[in-house]
Tab-separated table of C-alpha atoms and ligand atoms in Angstrom:
chain	number	residue	atom	x	y	z
T	1	MET	CA	0.000	0.000	0.000
T	2	THR	CA	1.283	3.500	-0.873
T	3	THR	CA	1.467	5.697	2.236
T	4	PRO	CA	1.416	9.552	2.320
T	5	SER	CA	5.131	9.519	3.139
T	6	ASP	CA	5.814	7.314	0.050
T	7	ILE	CA	3.995	9.903	-2.079
T	8	GLN	CA	5.933	12.753	-0.442
T	9	ALA	CA	9.219	10.962	-1.098
T	10	GLU	CA	8.245	10.372	-4.747
T	11	VAL	CA	7.248	14.020	-5.180
T	12	ALA	CA	10.524	15.190	-3.616
T	13	ASN	CA	12.358	13.373	-6.435
T	14	LEU	CA	10.371	14.936	-9.268
T	15	SER	CA	11.954	17.657	-11.379
T	16	THR	CA	10.328	21.096	-11.639
T	17	GLU	CA	9.302	20.268	-15.232
T	18	GLU	CA	7.604	17.013	-14.177
T	19	LEU	CA	5.817	18.753	-11.336
T	20	ILE	CA	4.559	21.444	-13.705
T	21	VAL	CA	3.182	18.784	-16.103
T	22	ARG	CA	1.431	16.994	-13.216
T	23	VAL	CA	-0.006	20.242	-11.838
T	24	GLN	CA	-1.375	21.147	-15.291
T	25	ALA	CA	-3.039	17.711	-15.583
T	26	LEU	CA	-4.608	17.992	-12.118
T	27	LYS	CA	-5.840	21.465	-12.934
T	28	LYS	CA	-7.951	19.997	-15.764
T	29	GLU	CA	-9.088	16.996	-13.730
T	30	LEU	CA	-10.275	19.135	-10.801
T	31	ASN	CA	-11.520	22.085	-12.888
T	32	ALA	CA	-9.185	24.129	-10.701
T	33	ILE	CA	-7.819	27.647	-11.005
T	34	ILE	CA	-4.456	28.564	-9.479
T	35	LEU	CA	-4.199	32.094	-8.089
T	36	ALA	CA	-0.760	33.332	-7.078
T	37	HIS	CA	0.566	36.565	-5.599
T	38	TYR	CA	3.482	38.365	-7.272
T	39	TYR	CA	5.682	37.622	-4.242
T	40	THR	CA	5.594	33.837	-4.726
T	41	LEU	CA	8.447	31.832	-6.267
T	42	PRO	CA	8.952	32.066	-10.081
T	43	GLU	CA	7.891	28.430	-10.671
T	44	ILE	CA	4.626	29.079	-8.814
T	45	GLN	CA	3.984	32.168	-10.945
T	46	GLN	CA	4.662	29.999	-14.027
T	47	VAL	CA	1.921	27.461	-13.235
T	48	ALA	CA	-0.625	30.010	-12.000
T	49	ASP	CA	-3.647	30.967	-14.105
T	50	ILE	CA	-3.695	34.420	-12.552
T	51	VAL	CA	-0.771	36.199	-10.929
T	52	GLY	CA	-1.776	39.440	-9.282
T	53	ASP	CA	-1.789	41.793	-6.344
T	54	SER	CA	-4.243	41.419	-3.474
T	55	LEU	CA	-7.064	43.249	-5.291
T	56	ALA	CA	-6.675	41.395	-8.605
T	57	LEU	CA	-6.641	38.074	-6.746
T	58	ALA	CA	-9.770	38.941	-4.719
T	59	ARG	CA	-11.492	39.898	-7.981
T	60	ALA	CA	-10.317	36.692	-9.671
T	61	ALA	CA	-11.646	34.713	-6.703
T	62	GLU	CA	-14.999	36.443	-7.200
T	63	LYS	CA	-15.233	35.929	-10.972
T	64	ASN	CA	-14.318	32.406	-12.066
T	65	THR	CA	-16.080	29.230	-13.084
T	66	ALA	CA	-13.681	26.789	-11.419
T	67	ASP	CA	-14.829	24.229	-8.834
T	68	VAL	CA	-11.536	24.407	-6.951
T	69	ILE	CA	-9.404	27.455	-6.106
T	70	VAL	CA	-5.757	26.754	-5.296
T	71	PHE	CA	-4.355	29.822	-3.559
T	72	ALA	CA	-0.613	30.388	-3.528
T	73	GLY	CA	-0.294	33.391	-1.270
T	74	VAL	CA	-0.686	33.946	2.451
T	75	TYR	CA	-3.524	32.741	4.670
T	76	PHE	CA	-5.707	35.871	4.636
T	77	MET	CA	-5.800	35.750	0.821
T	78	ALA	CA	-7.050	32.142	0.677
T	79	GLU	CA	-9.446	32.912	3.530
T	80	THR	CA	-10.836	35.877	1.552
T	81	ALA	CA	-11.296	33.590	-1.490
T	82	LYS	CA	-13.246	31.127	0.698
T	83	ILE	CA	-15.396	33.923	2.166
T	84	ILE	CA	-16.318	34.960	-1.377
T	85	ASN	CA	-16.846	31.330	-2.495
T	86	PRO	CA	-18.326	29.290	0.359
T	87	ASP	CA	-19.326	26.447	-1.973
T	88	LYS	CA	-15.952	26.008	-3.644
T	89	LEU	CA	-13.082	23.907	-2.420
T	90	VAL	CA	-10.266	26.350	-1.552
T	91	LEU	CA	-6.842	24.772	-1.163
T	92	MET	CA	-3.565	26.253	0.023
T	93	PRO	CA	-0.159	24.615	-0.511
T	94	ASP	CA	0.860	25.568	3.045
T	95	PRO	CA	-1.799	27.034	5.356
T	96	GLY	CA	0.992	27.770	7.833
T	97	ALA	CA	1.956	30.682	5.556
T	98	GLY	CA	0.315	33.447	7.557
T	99	CYS	CA	0.862	37.171	7.076
T	100	PRO	CA	2.546	38.551	10.238
T	101	LEU	CA	0.965	41.968	9.575
T	102	ALA	CA	-2.525	40.407	9.561
T	103	ASP	CA	-1.699	38.311	12.625
T	104	SER	CA	-0.461	41.370	14.552
T	105	CYS	CA	-3.997	42.751	14.762
T	106	ALA	CA	-5.819	40.657	17.361
T	107	GLU	CA	-9.619	40.573	17.460
T	108	GLU	CA	-10.133	41.676	21.082
T	109	GLU	CA	-7.588	44.493	20.842
T	110	PHE	CA	-9.155	45.762	17.627
T	111	ARG	CA	-12.639	45.545	19.148
T	112	ALA	CA	-11.428	47.696	22.074
T	113	PHE	CA	-9.704	50.104	19.650
T	114	ARG	CA	-12.966	50.538	17.736
T	115	ALA	CA	-14.931	50.974	20.968
T	116	GLY	CA	-12.577	53.849	21.862
T	117	HIS	CA	-13.722	55.725	18.711
T	118	PRO	CA	-17.480	55.049	18.527
T	119	ASP	CA	-18.139	57.727	15.891
T	120	ALA	CA	-15.512	56.404	13.440
T	121	ILE	CA	-15.975	53.890	10.648
T	122	ALA	CA	-13.259	51.252	10.187
T	123	ILE	CA	-11.565	50.891	6.805
T	124	THR	CA	-9.329	47.868	7.031
T	125	TYR	CA	-6.535	46.638	4.826
T	126	ILE	CA	-7.246	43.230	3.292
T	127	ASN	CA	-4.098	42.005	5.123
T	128	SER	CA	-6.239	41.148	8.140
T	129	THR	CA	-8.018	38.111	9.550
T	130	ALA	CA	-11.678	37.308	8.854
T	131	ALA	CA	-12.459	38.342	12.458
T	132	ILE	CA	-11.017	41.827	11.844
T	133	LYS	CA	-12.871	42.121	8.521
T	134	ALA	CA	-16.054	41.201	10.388
T	135	LEU	CA	-15.407	44.090	12.813
T	136	SER	CA	-14.794	46.521	9.923
T	137	ASP	CA	-17.033	48.521	7.623
T	138	ILE	CA	-14.964	48.436	4.444
T	139	THR	CA	-12.007	46.318	3.383
T	140	CYS	CA	-9.399	47.858	1.073
T	141	THR	CA	-6.104	47.005	-0.607
T	142	SER	CA	-3.171	49.228	-1.452
T	143	SER	CA	-4.592	49.457	-5.012
T	144	ASN	CA	-7.975	50.883	-4.049
T	145	ALA	CA	-7.562	52.472	-0.575
T	146	GLU	CA	-7.191	55.981	-1.955
T	147	HIS	CA	-10.214	55.616	-4.257
T	148	ILE	CA	-12.365	54.239	-1.413
T	149	ILE	CA	-11.364	56.878	1.154
T	150	ARG	CA	-12.103	59.669	-1.338
T	151	GLN	CA	-15.736	58.442	-1.390
T	152	ILE	CA	-16.151	58.909	2.386
T	153	PRO	CA	-17.609	62.332	3.409
T	154	PRO	CA	-14.849	64.556	4.855
T	155	GLU	CA	-16.578	64.958	8.231
T	156	GLN	CA	-16.715	61.172	8.780
T	157	LYS	CA	-13.998	59.954	11.183
T	158	ILE	CA	-12.032	56.926	9.966
T	159	ILE	CA	-10.080	54.221	11.756
T	160	PHE	CA	-7.496	52.691	9.418
T	161	GLY	CA	-5.539	49.522	10.113
T	162	PRO	CA	-3.576	47.422	10.487
T	163	ASP	CA	-0.676	48.910	8.433
T	164	ARG	CA	0.607	52.178	9.944
T	165	ASN	CA	2.852	52.978	6.949
T	166	LEU	CA	0.092	52.638	4.347
T	167	GLY	CA	-2.161	54.596	6.730
T	168	ALA	CA	0.384	57.414	7.135
T	169	TYR	CA	0.944	57.507	3.361
T	170	LEU	CA	-2.825	57.916	2.780
T	171	VAL	CA	-3.163	60.579	5.500
T	172	LYS	CA	-0.459	62.641	3.789
T	173	LYS	CA	-1.579	62.003	0.202
T	174	LEU	CA	-5.277	62.704	0.855
T	175	ASN	CA	-4.626	65.402	3.478
T	176	ARG	CA	-7.124	63.642	5.706
T	177	GLU	CA	-6.765	62.674	9.363
T	178	MET	CA	-7.308	59.003	10.203
T	179	ILE	CA	-6.883	57.093	13.445
T	180	LEU	CA	-4.169	54.536	12.710
T	181	TRP	CA	-3.607	51.046	14.086
T	182	GLN	CA	0.149	50.643	14.604
T	183	GLY	CA	0.860	47.408	12.681
T	184	PHE	CA	3.507	47.013	9.982
T	185	CYS	CA	4.798	44.559	7.390
T	186	TYR	CA	8.250	43.336	8.497
T	187	VAL	CA	9.363	43.095	4.837
T	188	HIS	CA	8.565	46.653	3.773
T	189	ASP	CA	9.223	48.293	7.127
T	190	ALA	CA	12.798	46.943	7.054
T	191	PHE	CA	13.947	49.260	4.232
T	192	SER	CA	15.803	52.263	5.610
T	193	GLU	CA	16.402	55.770	4.337
T	194	ALA	CA	20.207	55.702	4.585
T	195	TYR	CA	20.531	52.606	2.385
T	196	MET	CA	17.984	53.954	-0.087
T	197	ILE	CA	19.966	57.202	-0.451
T	198	GLN	CA	23.126	55.126	-0.934
T	199	ALA	CA	21.440	53.007	-3.656
T	200	CYS	CA	20.170	56.111	-5.484
T	201	ALA	CA	23.726	57.513	-5.458
T	202	MET	CA	25.148	54.191	-6.677
T	203	TYR	CA	22.640	53.931	-9.580
T	204	PRO	CA	22.019	57.573	-10.567
T	205	GLY	CA	20.096	56.588	-13.742
T	206	ALA	CA	17.663	54.332	-11.890
T	207	GLU	CA	14.270	55.420	-10.559
T	208	LEU	CA	13.376	54.434	-7.006
T	209	ILE	CA	9.866	52.937	-6.875
T	210	ALA	CA	8.271	51.905	-3.576
T	211	HIS	CA	5.256	50.163	-2.053
T	212	PRO	CA	3.261	52.283	0.455
T	213	GLU	CA	3.894	49.664	3.162
T	214	CYS	CA	7.427	51.179	3.314
T	215	ARG	CA	8.203	53.861	5.886
T	216	GLU	CA	7.687	57.543	4.994
T	217	GLU	CA	11.466	58.169	5.191
T	218	VAL	CA	11.813	55.769	2.226
T	219	LEU	CA	8.698	56.864	0.320
T	220	ARG	CA	9.846	60.490	0.284
T	221	HIS	CA	12.743	59.542	-2.013
T	222	ALA	CA	10.624	57.537	-4.462
T	223	ALA	CA	9.806	58.667	-8.011
T	224	PHE	CA	6.655	56.543	-7.811
T	225	VAL	CA	4.695	54.959	-4.944
T	226	GLY	CA	2.035	52.302	-5.573
T	227	SER	CA	0.626	48.861	-4.913
T	228	THR	CA	2.427	45.866	-6.366
T	229	ALA	CA	0.283	45.992	-9.529
T	230	ALA	CA	0.710	49.778	-9.856
T	231	LEU	CA	4.510	49.458	-9.552
T	232	LEU	CA	4.501	46.789	-12.258
T	233	ASP	CA	2.355	48.926	-14.517
T	234	TYR	CA	4.623	51.924	-13.924
T	235	THR	CA	7.731	49.991	-14.980
T	236	VAL	CA	6.007	48.904	-18.200
T	237	LYS	CA	4.864	52.427	-19.126
T	238	SER	CA	7.648	54.711	-17.868
T	239	PRO	CA	10.507	55.492	-20.271
T	240	SER	CA	13.158	54.854	-17.604
T	241	GLN	CA	15.387	51.839	-18.305
T	242	SER	CA	16.280	50.928	-14.709
T	243	TYR	CA	14.561	50.851	-11.330
T	244	ILE	CA	15.448	50.345	-7.681
T	245	VAL	CA	12.503	48.289	-6.444
T	246	ALA	CA	11.534	48.899	-2.805
T	247	THR	CA	9.059	46.102	-2.284
T	248	GLU	CA	9.237	42.318	-1.963
T	249	PRO	CA	11.673	41.165	-4.689
T	250	GLY	CA	9.345	38.389	-5.969
T	251	ILE	CA	7.674	41.035	-8.172
T	252	ILE	CA	10.909	41.421	-10.169
T	253	TYR	CA	10.185	38.105	-11.965
T	254	GLU	CA	7.067	39.625	-13.585
T	255	MET	CA	8.721	43.040	-14.096
T	256	GLU	CA	11.531	41.393	-16.085
T	257	ARG	CA	9.059	39.257	-18.029
T	258	ARG	CA	6.969	42.301	-18.990
T	259	SER	CA	9.929	44.627	-19.777
T	260	PRO	CA	12.733	42.368	-21.039
T	261	GLY	CA	15.343	45.050	-21.818
T	262	LYS	CA	15.012	46.935	-18.506
T	263	THR	CA	17.079	46.543	-15.335
T	264	PHE	CA	15.497	45.927	-11.920
T	265	ILE	CA	17.618	46.327	-8.805
T	266	PRO	CA	16.155	44.999	-5.538
T	267	ALA	CA	16.278	47.814	-2.964
T	268	PRO	CA	19.188	47.185	-0.602
T	269	LYS	CA	18.651	45.508	2.724
T	270	ASP	CA	19.638	47.351	5.854
T	271	PRO	CA	22.236	45.003	7.430
T	272	SER	CA	20.884	45.868	10.896
T	273	ASN	CA	17.406	44.585	9.826
T	274	PRO	CA	17.911	42.432	6.688
T	275	ARG	CA	14.333	41.167	6.372
T	276	SER	CA	13.216	42.347	2.934
T	277	VAL	CA	12.004	38.964	1.625
T	278	CYS	CA	8.601	37.574	2.647
T	279	LYS	CA	9.377	34.116	4.047
T	280	GLN	CA	5.699	33.265	4.256
T	281	MET	CA	5.067	33.835	0.516
T	282	LYS	CA	8.025	31.549	-0.276
T	283	GLN	CA	6.456	28.717	1.785
T	284	ASN	CA	4.329	28.065	-1.330
T	285	THR	CA	6.597	25.547	-3.047
T	286	LEU	CA	5.695	23.611	-6.189
T	287	ASP	CA	5.762	20.215	-4.455
T	288	LYS	CA	3.393	21.461	-1.737
T	289	LEU	CA	1.107	22.929	-4.404
T	290	TYR	CA	1.065	19.632	-6.291
T	291	LEU	CA	0.403	17.609	-3.119
T	292	ALA	CA	-2.440	19.942	-2.112
T	293	MET	CA	-4.110	19.334	-5.484
T	294	LEU	CA	-3.428	15.608	-5.386
T	295	ASN	CA	-4.807	15.217	-1.843
T	296	ARG	CA	-7.483	17.952	-2.176
T	297	SER	CA	-6.096	19.154	1.129
T	298	PRO	CA	-5.224	21.320	3.107
T	299	GLU	CA	-8.630	22.884	2.656
T	300	ILE	CA	-9.404	26.401	3.928
T	301	THR	CA	-12.627	26.648	5.934
T	302	VAL	CA	-14.353	29.636	7.548
T	303	ASP	CA	-17.101	29.507	10.186
T	304	ALA	CA	-20.471	30.370	8.531
T	305	THR	CA	-21.425	33.279	10.856
T	306	LEU	CA	-17.956	34.793	10.714
T	307	ARG	CA	-17.993	34.392	6.931
T	308	GLU	CA	-21.250	36.337	6.575
T	309	GLU	CA	-19.978	39.180	8.756
T	310	ALA	CA	-16.587	39.379	7.001
T	311	LEU	CA	-18.207	39.207	3.556
T	312	LYS	CA	-20.028	42.518	4.155
T	313	SER	CA	-16.814	44.557	4.305
T	314	ILE	CA	-15.292	42.654	1.343
T	315	ARG	CA	-18.445	43.188	-0.763
T	316	LYS	CA	-18.391	46.884	0.130
T	317	MET	CA	-14.810	47.088	-1.134
T	318	LEU	CA	-15.656	45.319	-4.395
T	319	GLU	CA	-18.673	47.622	-4.942
T	320	MET	CA	-16.729	50.804	-4.118
T	321	SER	CA	-13.780	49.912	-6.341
T	322	ALA	CA	-15.745	48.467	-9.278
P	1	LIG	P1	-0.571	44.338	-2.685
P	1	LIG	O1	-0.558	42.992	-3.315
P	1	LIG	O2	-1.952	44.820	-2.527
P	1	LIG	O3	0.313	45.325	-3.324
P	1	LIG	O4	-0.034	44.138	-1.185
P	1	LIG	C1	1.279	43.809	-0.945
P	1	LIG	C2	1.427	42.810	0.096
P	1	LIG	O5	2.226	42.958	0.986
P	1	LIG	C3	0.613	41.613	0.019
P	1	LIG	O6	0.715	40.907	1.173
P	2	LIG	FE1	2.330	40.078	4.955
P	2	LIG	FE2	4.329	41.721	4.313
P	2	LIG	FE3	4.440	39.181	3.563
P	2	LIG	FE4	2.682	40.870	2.420
P	2	LIG	S1	4.884	40.971	2.306
P	2	LIG	S2	2.282	38.805	3.144
P	2	LIG	S3	2.165	42.171	4.176
P	2	LIG	S4	4.438	39.952	5.679
C-alpha cells in the first residue's frame, strides 16, 4: 500500500518540469484555477492561471467558473477567497503561511480600539483576519484604498488599520486625518532611508519605486509609490530603463518578463534589519502545491457566521472599487 510519506518521497524526487506537467493535468481533472501573488516563487507564478496583487486576486476569486481554487499566497488571501466562495473547495499549498501583519492585529484588541472611537468607521486593509474584517465597515487594498477613502464624506472619522505605513501615506496624500492602528509589514518596514539614499547615489540613472507599506522616510525619495500591480504597470509604461525596487523582490520576476530590456535592482537591505524577503510567501513551493491538489487538502474553511460578517466589508470594497 502507498502511504502519504511514500507519495511525499516520490514528489521530492520529481523535477520542476515534471511537477509542472502533473499540476497542469490535475488542474484539468479538478476544474481548478491557481491564483498566485506576485511575491511567490517564479515556478509558482509559471503554473498560475492568474498572478496578481491582493485586489486582482480577490477579484479573480470572485469571478471564475472553477470548482476548486488553489491559492498560492498567504492565509488571509485564501481565507478571503473562501469567504467569497463558500461552496468552492479552496486549497492552500501551506496554510501555515500566515501574514505577520494580519496576525499582529488581534480581534479583542481591535474591538477595544474601535470601541474607543465610537463615531468612526473602520476601513481595514485586506491584510487582516476574517475576524477583523467582520469588525470593519470596508475592506481595502493598497490598489484601491485611496479611491475608497475619497468616497467617504470629509466629516466622517475613519479608523485605518492594520498597516501604519500605508495609513500614514494615505493621510499625507489625501490630506485627511485618520486614526491609525500601529501594525507594519516586516518586509517593507525593514527598508531604511540611509541605504535607499546610498542606492540612489550608486545607480544615478535608476528610478526608485516603492510600495506604500514602506516607511515615509523611504517613500519620500521615491519617483513613484504604488501597490504591487501599480509598480509593475509603472515599470512597463515609464521610459526609464532601470529601477530600484523597494518592495518584496518576488515582483521582479514579472517586471523582467513584462519589460525584457530593462534593469530591476532589488532595494538594498539594511544590514541591521535584513528582512526584505517575505518568508511566508516563499512557503508556497511547487511540491506542496502539487500535493495539495493531489490530496485535495489542506482545505481552507471559515465559520459560517464569521464568513457572513466578514463578507459585508469585502463586498463593500468590491462595490466601491468596481
Ligand atoms: P498588494 O498585493 O496589494 O500590493 O499588497 C502587498 C502585500 O504585501 C501583500 O501581502
Ligand atoms: Fe504580509 Fe508583508 Fe508578507 Fe505581504 S509581504 S504577506 S504584508 S508579511
